[in-house]
JSON list of C-alpha atoms in Angstrom, two decimals:
[
{"chain": "A", "resi": 28, "resn": "UNK", "atom": "CA", "xyz": [-0.26, 0.11, -0.13]},
{"chain": "A", "resi": 29, "resn": "UNK", "atom": "CA", "xyz": [2.60, 2.35, 0.96]},
{"chain": "A", "resi": 30, "resn": "UNK", "atom": "CA", "xyz": [4.56, 1.73, -2.31]},
{"chain": "A", "resi": 31, "resn": "UNK", "atom": "CA", "xyz": [1.37, 2.30, -4.36]},
{"chain": "A", "resi": 32, "resn": "UNK", "atom": "CA", "xyz": [0.90, 5.99, -2.49]},
{"chain": "A", "resi": 33, "resn": "UNK", "atom": "CA", "xyz": [4.82, 6.52, -3.01]},
{"chain": "A", "resi": 34, "resn": "UNK", "atom": "CA", "xyz": [4.20, 5.75, -6.89]},
{"chain": "A", "resi": 35, "resn": "UNK", "atom": "CA", "xyz": [1.35, 8.26, -6.76]},
{"chain": "A", "resi": 36, "resn": "UNK", "atom": "CA", "xyz": [3.46, 11.07, -5.43]},
{"chain": "A", "resi": 37, "resn": "UNK", "atom": "CA", "xyz": [6.47, 10.39, -7.66]},
{"chain": "A", "resi": 38, "resn": "UNK", "atom": "CA", "xyz": [4.04, 10.55, -10.63]},
{"chain": "A", "resi": 39, "resn": "UNK", "atom": "CA", "xyz": [2.47, 14.00, -9.14]},
{"chain": "A", "resi": 40, "resn": "UNK", "atom": "CA", "xyz": [5.82, 15.38, -8.54]},
{"chain": "A", "resi": 41, "resn": "UNK", "atom": "CA", "xyz": [6.66, 14.83, -12.06]},
{"chain": "A", "resi": 42, "resn": "UNK", "atom": "CA", "xyz": [3.18, 16.12, -13.27]},
{"chain": "A", "resi": 43, "resn": "UNK", "atom": "CA", "xyz": [3.25, 19.28, -11.59]},
{"chain": "A", "resi": 44, "resn": "UNK", "atom": "CA", "xyz": [6.39, 21.15, -13.28]},
{"chain": "A", "resi": 45, "resn": "UNK", "atom": "CA", "xyz": [4.77, 19.85, -16.82]},
{"chain": "A", "resi": 46, "resn": "UNK", "atom": "CA", "xyz": [1.52, 21.30, -15.96]},
{"chain": "A", "resi": 47, "resn": "UNK", "atom": "CA", "xyz": [2.90, 24.56, -14.81]},
{"chain": "A", "resi": 48, "resn": "UNK", "atom": "CA", "xyz": [5.16, 24.95, -18.14]},
{"chain": "A", "resi": 49, "resn": "UNK", "atom": "CA", "xyz": [1.80, 24.31, -20.09]},
{"chain": "A", "resi": 50, "resn": "UNK", "atom": "CA", "xyz": [0.24, 27.05, -18.08]},
{"chain": "A", "resi": 51, "resn": "UNK", "atom": "CA", "xyz": [3.18, 29.48, -18.44]},
{"chain": "A", "resi": 52, "resn": "UNK", "atom": "CA", "xyz": [3.70, 28.84, -21.93]},
{"chain": "A", "resi": 53, "resn": "UNK", "atom": "CA", "xyz": [0.20, 30.05, -23.00]},
{"chain": "A", "resi": 54, "resn": "UNK", "atom": "CA", "xyz": [1.10, 33.39, -21.10]},
{"chain": "A", "resi": 55, "resn": "UNK", "atom": "CA", "xyz": [4.24, 33.56, -22.74]},
{"chain": "A", "resi": 56, "resn": "UNK", "atom": "CA", "xyz": [3.27, 32.91, -26.22]},
{"chain": "A", "resi": 57, "resn": "UNK", "atom": "CA", "xyz": [0.16, 35.60, -25.90]},
{"chain": "A", "resi": 58, "resn": "UNK", "atom": "CA", "xyz": [2.78, 38.29, -24.39]},
{"chain": "A", "resi": 59, "resn": "UNK", "atom": "CA", "xyz": [5.28, 37.64, -27.54]},
{"chain": "A", "resi": 60, "resn": "UNK", "atom": "CA", "xyz": [5.24, 40.06, -30.65]},
{"chain": "A", "resi": 61, "resn": "UNK", "atom": "CA", "xyz": [4.28, 36.94, -32.87]},
{"chain": "A", "resi": 62, "resn": "UNK", "atom": "CA", "xyz": [4.46, 33.45, -31.85]},
{"chain": "A", "resi": 63, "resn": "UNK", "atom": "CA", "xyz": [3.82, 30.53, -34.57]},
{"chain": "A", "resi": 64, "resn": "UNK", "atom": "CA", "xyz": [2.17, 26.94, -34.25]},
{"chain": "A", "resi": 65, "resn": "UNK", "atom": "CA", "xyz": [3.41, 24.21, -32.23]},
{"chain": "A", "resi": 66, "resn": "UNK", "atom": "CA", "xyz": [6.24, 26.16, -30.63]},
{"chain": "A", "resi": 67, "resn": "UNK", "atom": "CA", "xyz": [7.66, 24.30, -27.49]},
{"chain": "A", "resi": 68, "resn": "UNK", "atom": "CA", "xyz": [8.72, 26.39, -24.46]},
{"chain": "A", "resi": 69, "resn": "UNK", "atom": "CA", "xyz": [10.26, 25.75, -21.00]},
{"chain": "A", "resi": 70, "resn": "UNK", "atom": "CA", "xyz": [9.23, 28.86, -19.43]},
{"chain": "A", "resi": 71, "resn": "UNK", "atom": "CA", "xyz": [9.68, 27.84, -15.48]},
{"chain": "A", "resi": 72, "resn": "UNK", "atom": "CA", "xyz": [13.13, 26.81, -16.17]},
{"chain": "A", "resi": 73, "resn": "UNK", "atom": "CA", "xyz": [14.34, 29.69, -18.71]},
{"chain": "A", "resi": 74, "resn": "UNK", "atom": "CA", "xyz": [14.74, 33.33, -18.77]},
{"chain": "A", "resi": 75, "resn": "UNK", "atom": "CA", "xyz": [12.98, 35.56, -21.20]},
{"chain": "A", "resi": 76, "resn": "UNK", "atom": "CA", "xyz": [13.39, 39.37, -21.19]},
{"chain": "A", "resi": 77, "resn": "UNK", "atom": "CA", "xyz": [11.18, 41.72, -23.49]},
{"chain": "A", "resi": 78, "resn": "UNK", "atom": "CA", "xyz": [8.73, 39.22, -24.65]},
{"chain": "A", "resi": 79, "resn": "UNK", "atom": "CA", "xyz": [6.79, 42.11, -26.72]},
{"chain": "A", "resi": 80, "resn": "UNK", "atom": "CA", "xyz": [9.95, 42.15, -28.89]},
{"chain": "A", "resi": 81, "resn": "UNK", "atom": "CA", "xyz": [10.20, 38.62, -29.89]},
{"chain": "A", "resi": 82, "resn": "UNK", "atom": "CA", "xyz": [8.57, 36.86, -32.59]},
{"chain": "A", "resi": 83, "resn": "UNK", "atom": "CA", "xyz": [8.97, 32.78, -33.21]},
{"chain": "A", "resi": 84, "resn": "UNK", "atom": "CA", "xyz": [8.03, 31.01, -36.20]},
{"chain": "A", "resi": 85, "resn": "UNK", "atom": "CA", "xyz": [6.21, 27.51, -36.66]},
{"chain": "A", "resi": 86, "resn": "UNK", "atom": "CA", "xyz": [7.41, 24.28, -34.72]},
{"chain": "A", "resi": 87, "resn": "UNK", "atom": "CA", "xyz": [10.25, 25.67, -33.07]},
{"chain": "A", "resi": 88, "resn": "UNK", "atom": "CA", "xyz": [11.89, 24.13, -30.03]},
{"chain": "A", "resi": 89, "resn": "UNK", "atom": "CA", "xyz": [13.00, 26.10, -27.20]},
{"chain": "A", "resi": 90, "resn": "UNK", "atom": "CA", "xyz": [14.42, 24.10, -24.18]},
{"chain": "A", "resi": 91, "resn": "UNK", "atom": "CA", "xyz": [15.02, 24.42, -20.67]},
{"chain": "A", "resi": 92, "resn": "UNK", "atom": "CA", "xyz": [17.73, 26.86, -19.57]},
{"chain": "A", "resi": 93, "resn": "UNK", "atom": "CA", "xyz": [17.13, 29.41, -22.49]},
{"chain": "A", "resi": 94, "resn": "UNK", "atom": "CA", "xyz": [18.18, 32.96, -21.78]},
{"chain": "A", "resi": 95, "resn": "UNK", "atom": "CA", "xyz": [16.47, 35.32, -24.14]},
{"chain": "A", "resi": 96, "resn": "UNK", "atom": "CA", "xyz": [17.26, 39.12, -23.33]},
{"chain": "A", "resi": 97, "resn": "UNK", "atom": "CA", "xyz": [15.41, 41.31, -26.13]},
{"chain": "A", "resi": 98, "resn": "UNK", "atom": "CA", "xyz": [16.31, 44.73, -25.45]},
{"chain": "A", "resi": 99, "resn": "UNK", "atom": "CA", "xyz": [14.96, 47.83, -27.64]},
{"chain": "A", "resi": 100, "resn": "UNK", "atom": "CA", "xyz": [15.90, 45.70, -30.88]},
{"chain": "A", "resi": 101, "resn": "UNK", "atom": "CA", "xyz": [13.97, 42.62, -31.68]},
{"chain": "A", "resi": 102, "resn": "UNK", "atom": "CA", "xyz": [14.69, 38.81, -31.51]},
{"chain": "A", "resi": 103, "resn": "UNK", "atom": "CA", "xyz": [13.32, 36.98, -34.83]},
{"chain": "A", "resi": 104, "resn": "UNK", "atom": "CA", "xyz": [13.48, 33.04, -34.83]},
{"chain": "A", "resi": 105, "resn": "UNK", "atom": "CA", "xyz": [12.43, 31.50, -37.91]},
{"chain": "A", "resi": 106, "resn": "UNK", "atom": "CA", "xyz": [10.33, 28.08, -38.59]},
{"chain": "A", "resi": 107, "resn": "UNK", "atom": "CA", "xyz": [11.60, 24.57, -37.45]},
{"chain": "A", "resi": 108, "resn": "UNK", "atom": "CA", "xyz": [14.56, 25.90, -35.57]},
{"chain": "A", "resi": 109, "resn": "UNK", "atom": "CA", "xyz": [15.98, 23.69, -32.80]},
{"chain": "A", "resi": 110, "resn": "UNK", "atom": "CA", "xyz": [18.06, 24.73, -29.88]},
{"chain": "A", "resi": 111, "resn": "UNK", "atom": "CA", "xyz": [20.13, 22.38, -27.53]},
{"chain": "A", "resi": 112, "resn": "UNK", "atom": "CA", "xyz": [20.19, 23.22, -23.98]},
{"chain": "A", "resi": 113, "resn": "UNK", "atom": "CA", "xyz": [20.99, 26.43, -22.51]},
{"chain": "A", "resi": 114, "resn": "UNK", "atom": "CA", "xyz": [21.11, 28.73, -25.22]},
{"chain": "A", "resi": 115, "resn": "UNK", "atom": "CA", "xyz": [21.74, 32.80, -24.79]},
{"chain": "A", "resi": 116, "resn": "UNK", "atom": "CA", "xyz": [20.59, 35.37, -27.13]},
{"chain": "A", "resi": 117, "resn": "UNK", "atom": "CA", "xyz": [21.10, 39.07, -26.15]},
{"chain": "A", "resi": 118, "resn": "UNK", "atom": "CA", "xyz": [19.96, 41.84, -28.62]},
{"chain": "A", "resi": 119, "resn": "UNK", "atom": "CA", "xyz": [21.89, 44.48, -26.85]},
{"chain": "A", "resi": 120, "resn": "UNK", "atom": "CA", "xyz": [24.59, 45.49, -24.09]},
{"chain": "A", "resi": 121, "resn": "UNK", "atom": "CA", "xyz": [25.62, 48.11, -21.75]},
{"chain": "A", "resi": 122, "resn": "UNK", "atom": "CA", "xyz": [27.84, 51.26, -22.38]},
{"chain": "A", "resi": 123, "resn": "UNK", "atom": "CA", "xyz": [31.30, 51.13, -21.21]},
{"chain": "A", "resi": 124, "resn": "UNK", "atom": "CA", "xyz": [32.59, 54.24, -22.31]},
{"chain": "A", "resi": 125, "resn": "UNK", "atom": "CA", "xyz": [31.18, 56.76, -19.52]},
{"chain": "A", "resi": 126, "resn": "UNK", "atom": "CA", "xyz": [33.57, 58.47, -17.48]},
{"chain": "A", "resi": 127, "resn": "UNK", "atom": "CA", "xyz": [32.26, 58.96, -13.95]},
{"chain": "A", "resi": 128, "resn": "UNK", "atom": "CA", "xyz": [29.69, 56.37, -13.72]},
{"chain": "A", "resi": 129, "resn": "UNK", "atom": "CA", "xyz": [29.70, 52.43, -13.07]},
{"chain": "A", "resi": 130, "resn": "UNK", "atom": "CA", "xyz": [28.65, 50.43, -15.97]},
{"chain": "A", "resi": 131, "resn": "UNK", "atom": "CA", "xyz": [25.40, 49.22, -14.21]},
{"chain": "A", "resi": 132, "resn": "UNK", "atom": "CA", "xyz": [24.38, 52.76, -13.65]},
{"chain": "A", "resi": 133, "resn": "UNK", "atom": "CA", "xyz": [25.05, 54.30, -17.45]},
{"chain": "A", "resi": 134, "resn": "UNK", "atom": "CA", "xyz": [21.65, 54.18, -19.15]},
{"chain": "A", "resi": 135, "resn": "UNK", "atom": "CA", "xyz": [22.19, 56.48, -21.64]},
{"chain": "A", "resi": 136, "resn": "UNK", "atom": "CA", "xyz": [22.15, 54.06, -24.42]},
{"chain": "A", "resi": 137, "resn": "UNK", "atom": "CA", "xyz": [23.40, 54.75, -27.96]},
{"chain": "A", "resi": 138, "resn": "UNK", "atom": "CA", "xyz": [21.78, 53.52, -31.18]},
{"chain": "A", "resi": 139, "resn": "UNK", "atom": "CA", "xyz": [24.51, 50.80, -31.50]},
{"chain": "A", "resi": 140, "resn": "UNK", "atom": "CA", "xyz": [24.06, 49.43, -28.19]},
{"chain": "A", "resi": 141, "resn": "UNK", "atom": "CA", "xyz": [21.01, 47.58, -29.36]},
{"chain": "A", "resi": 142, "resn": "UNK", "atom": "CA", "xyz": [20.84, 45.34, -32.53]},
{"chain": "A", "resi": 143, "resn": "UNK", "atom": "CA", "xyz": [18.38, 43.12, -33.89]},
{"chain": "A", "resi": 144, "resn": "UNK", "atom": "CA", "xyz": [19.25, 38.97, -33.81]},
{"chain": "A", "resi": 145, "resn": "UNK", "atom": "CA", "xyz": [17.75, 37.04, -36.72]},
{"chain": "A", "resi": 146, "resn": "UNK", "atom": "CA", "xyz": [17.89, 33.18, -36.46]},
{"chain": "A", "resi": 147, "resn": "UNK", "atom": "CA", "xyz": [16.57, 32.01, -40.00]},
{"chain": "A", "resi": 148, "resn": "UNK", "atom": "CA", "xyz": [14.39, 29.03, -40.68]},
{"chain": "A", "resi": 149, "resn": "UNK", "atom": "CA", "xyz": [15.94, 25.17, -39.96]},
{"chain": "A", "resi": 150, "resn": "UNK", "atom": "CA", "xyz": [18.61, 26.46, -37.70]},
{"chain": "A", "resi": 151, "resn": "UNK", "atom": "CA", "xyz": [20.11, 23.74, -35.30]},
{"chain": "A", "resi": 152, "resn": "UNK", "atom": "CA", "xyz": [22.24, 25.08, -32.21]},
{"chain": "A", "resi": 153, "resn": "UNK", "atom": "CA", "xyz": [24.44, 22.96, -29.92]},
{"chain": "A", "resi": 154, "resn": "UNK", "atom": "CA", "xyz": [24.39, 23.20, -26.13]},
{"chain": "A", "resi": 155, "resn": "UNK", "atom": "CA", "xyz": [25.29, 26.30, -24.21]},
{"chain": "A", "resi": 156, "resn": "UNK", "atom": "CA", "xyz": [25.70, 28.59, -27.50]},
{"chain": "A", "resi": 157, "resn": "UNK", "atom": "CA", "xyz": [25.65, 32.34, -27.15]},
{"chain": "A", "resi": 158, "resn": "UNK", "atom": "CA", "xyz": [24.46, 34.79, -30.04]},
{"chain": "A", "resi": 159, "resn": "UNK", "atom": "CA", "xyz": [25.09, 38.26, -29.29]},
{"chain": "A", "resi": 160, "resn": "UNK", "atom": "CA", "xyz": [23.58, 41.50, -30.79]},
{"chain": "A", "resi": 161, "resn": "UNK", "atom": "CA", "xyz": [23.33, 42.42, -34.47]},
{"chain": "A", "resi": 162, "resn": "UNK", "atom": "CA", "xyz": [23.66, 38.92, -35.81]},
{"chain": "A", "resi": 163, "resn": "UNK", "atom": "CA", "xyz": [21.89, 36.95, -38.31]},
{"chain": "A", "resi": 164, "resn": "UNK", "atom": "CA", "xyz": [22.26, 33.33, -38.43]},
{"chain": "A", "resi": 165, "resn": "UNK", "atom": "CA", "xyz": [21.71, 32.17, -42.16]},
{"chain": "A", "resi": 166, "resn": "UNK", "atom": "CA", "xyz": [18.78, 29.41, -42.88]},
{"chain": "A", "resi": 167, "resn": "UNK", "atom": "CA", "xyz": [19.88, 25.80, -42.48]},
{"chain": "A", "resi": 168, "resn": "UNK", "atom": "CA", "xyz": [22.91, 26.39, -40.33]},
{"chain": "A", "resi": 169, "resn": "UNK", "atom": "CA", "xyz": [24.31, 24.73, -37.53]},
{"chain": "A", "resi": 170, "resn": "UNK", "atom": "CA", "xyz": [26.14, 26.08, -34.44]},
{"chain": "A", "resi": 171, "resn": "UNK", "atom": "CA", "xyz": [28.53, 24.05, -32.72]},
{"chain": "A", "resi": 172, "resn": "UNK", "atom": "CA", "xyz": [28.13, 23.82, -28.94]},
{"chain": "A", "resi": 173, "resn": "UNK", "atom": "CA", "xyz": [29.77, 26.53, -26.77]},
{"chain": "A", "resi": 174, "resn": "UNK", "atom": "CA", "xyz": [29.76, 28.77, -29.72]},
{"chain": "A", "resi": 175, "resn": "UNK", "atom": "CA", "xyz": [29.86, 32.45, -29.13]},
{"chain": "A", "resi": 176, "resn": "UNK", "atom": "CA", "xyz": [28.40, 34.11, -32.03]},
{"chain": "A", "resi": 177, "resn": "UNK", "atom": "CA", "xyz": [29.40, 37.89, -32.46]},
{"chain": "A", "resi": 178, "resn": "UNK", "atom": "CA", "xyz": [29.11, 38.00, -36.60]},
{"chain": "A", "resi": 179, "resn": "UNK", "atom": "CA", "xyz": [26.29, 36.68, -38.85]},
{"chain": "A", "resi": 180, "resn": "UNK", "atom": "CA", "xyz": [26.84, 33.73, -40.72]},
{"chain": "A", "resi": 181, "resn": "UNK", "atom": "CA", "xyz": [25.82, 32.73, -44.30]},
{"chain": "A", "resi": 182, "resn": "UNK", "atom": "CA", "xyz": [22.90, 29.83, -45.14]},
{"chain": "A", "resi": 183, "resn": "UNK", "atom": "CA", "xyz": [23.78, 26.31, -44.72]},
{"chain": "A", "resi": 184, "resn": "UNK", "atom": "CA", "xyz": [26.98, 26.98, -42.83]},
{"chain": "A", "resi": 185, "resn": "UNK", "atom": "CA", "xyz": [28.34, 25.07, -39.74]},
{"chain": "A", "resi": 186, "resn": "UNK", "atom": "CA", "xyz": [30.02, 27.34, -37.47]},
{"chain": "A", "resi": 187, "resn": "UNK", "atom": "CA", "xyz": [31.68, 26.90, -34.18]},
{"chain": "A", "resi": 188, "resn": "UNK", "atom": "CA", "xyz": [34.49, 28.58, -31.68]},
{"chain": "A", "resi": 189, "resn": "UNK", "atom": "CA", "xyz": [34.93, 31.61, -29.42]},
{"chain": "A", "resi": 190, "resn": "UNK", "atom": "CA", "xyz": [34.27, 33.83, -31.45]},
{"chain": "A", "resi": 191, "resn": "UNK", "atom": "CA", "xyz": [32.55, 31.58, -33.67]},
{"chain": "A", "resi": 192, "resn": "UNK", "atom": "CA", "xyz": [33.72, 31.17, -37.54]},
{"chain": "A", "resi": 193, "resn": "UNK", "atom": "CA", "xyz": [32.67, 29.16, -40.42]},
{"chain": "A", "resi": 194, "resn": "UNK", "atom": "CA", "xyz": [34.14, 25.74, -40.06]},
{"chain": "A", "resi": 195, "resn": "UNK", "atom": "CA", "xyz": [32.43, 24.49, -43.47]},
{"chain": "A", "resi": 196, "resn": "UNK", "atom": "CA", "xyz": [29.05, 24.35, -45.16]},
{"chain": "A", "resi": 197, "resn": "UNK", "atom": "CA", "xyz": [26.69, 21.44, -45.07]},
{"chain": "A", "resi": 198, "resn": "UNK", "atom": "CA", "xyz": [26.09, 21.45, -48.72]},
{"chain": "A", "resi": 199, "resn": "UNK", "atom": "CA", "xyz": [27.77, 22.15, -51.99]},
{"chain": "A", "resi": 200, "resn": "UNK", "atom": "CA", "xyz": [25.77, 25.05, -53.84]},
{"chain": "A", "resi": 201, "resn": "UNK", "atom": "CA", "xyz": [24.34, 22.74, -56.10]},
{"chain": "A", "resi": 202, "resn": "UNK", "atom": "CA", "xyz": [23.38, 20.47, -53.24]},
{"chain": "A", "resi": 203, "resn": "UNK", "atom": "CA", "xyz": [21.60, 23.41, -51.71]},
{"chain": "A", "resi": 204, "resn": "UNK", "atom": "CA", "xyz": [19.82, 24.63, -54.60]},
{"chain": "A", "resi": 205, "resn": "UNK", "atom": "CA", "xyz": [18.24, 20.93, -54.77]},
{"chain": "A", "resi": 206, "resn": "UNK", "atom": "CA", "xyz": [17.56, 20.89, -51.12]},
{"chain": "A", "resi": 207, "resn": "UNK", "atom": "CA", "xyz": [15.57, 24.36, -51.49]},
{"chain": "A", "resi": 208, "resn": "UNK", "atom": "CA", "xyz": [13.61, 22.79, -54.30]},
{"chain": "A", "resi": 209, "resn": "UNK", "atom": "CA", "xyz": [12.59, 19.89, -52.18]},
{"chain": "A", "resi": 210, "resn": "UNK", "atom": "CA", "xyz": [11.68, 22.14, -48.98]},
{"chain": "A", "resi": 211, "resn": "UNK", "atom": "CA", "xyz": [10.51, 25.35, -50.46]},
{"chain": "A", "resi": 212, "resn": "UNK", "atom": "CA", "xyz": [8.10, 27.26, -52.75]},
{"chain": "A", "resi": 213, "resn": "UNK", "atom": "CA", "xyz": [9.80, 29.03, -55.87]},
{"chain": "A", "resi": 214, "resn": "UNK", "atom": "CA", "xyz": [9.19, 32.73, -54.20]},
{"chain": "A", "resi": 215, "resn": "UNK", "atom": "CA", "xyz": [11.09, 31.40, -50.90]},
{"chain": "A", "resi": 216, "resn": "UNK", "atom": "CA", "xyz": [14.08, 29.64, -52.20]},
{"chain": "A", "resi": 217, "resn": "UNK", "atom": "CA", "xyz": [17.58, 31.03, -52.36]},
{"chain": "A", "resi": 218, "resn": "UNK", "atom": "CA", "xyz": [19.29, 31.61, -55.76]},
{"chain": "A", "resi": 219, "resn": "UNK", "atom": "CA", "xyz": [22.46, 30.38, -57.19]},
{"chain": "A", "resi": 220, "resn": "UNK", "atom": "CA", "xyz": [23.80, 34.26, -57.19]},
{"chain": "A", "resi": 221, "resn": "UNK", "atom": "CA", "xyz": [22.76, 34.69, -53.33]},
{"chain": "A", "resi": 222, "resn": "UNK", "atom": "CA", "xyz": [24.54, 31.67, -52.40]},
{"chain": "A", "resi": 223, "resn": "UNK", "atom": "CA", "xyz": [27.62, 32.50, -54.18]},
{"chain": "A", "resi": 224, "resn": "UNK", "atom": "CA", "xyz": [27.73, 36.04, -52.73]},
{"chain": "A", "resi": 225, "resn": "UNK", "atom": "CA", "xyz": [27.23, 34.75, -49.23]},
{"chain": "A", "resi": 226, "resn": "UNK", "atom": "CA", "xyz": [30.22, 32.45, -49.40]},
{"chain": "A", "resi": 227, "resn": "UNK", "atom": "CA", "xyz": [32.51, 34.99, -51.16]}
]
């Protein structure tokens, strides 16, 4: 009998965080600038700031440990993006050039202190990555675990390191064109010219 009651207690203790996440997910999604279909969030064990400036596309998965700090600049995440555990994305920073004020006290931001972050469709990030202000992650890219991304990367690139750089590309240009024909309508496909320009 005690074993049975203990099993019920274990099941309830596992169910409660799940239900709490479901409840808070609804609130977070309604508070965002835009939120697509079937977006998976773990708000009870993540940290989101500036929900009103965050847009997320369809079928995107944001795991526990996510830290998304959206300042005056927006964060845009595309469709079918999958994050590994503990991603950090920050669209702004502090001024460090004000004489006579502590960094925490200098609230007079310049325009360049905030810049949008865009993560295009079909991106996969490894665990513990950081993406800083002004970065665009190109469609179909992969970010290696532990990378700190402070510069934009072209579509279908594999990037890693601190600071992150392009390590290689997932596909040749010909393979990307075939891949895009299979997945995207004609008006959304990348052209050969765009791909060549992005890799030069």
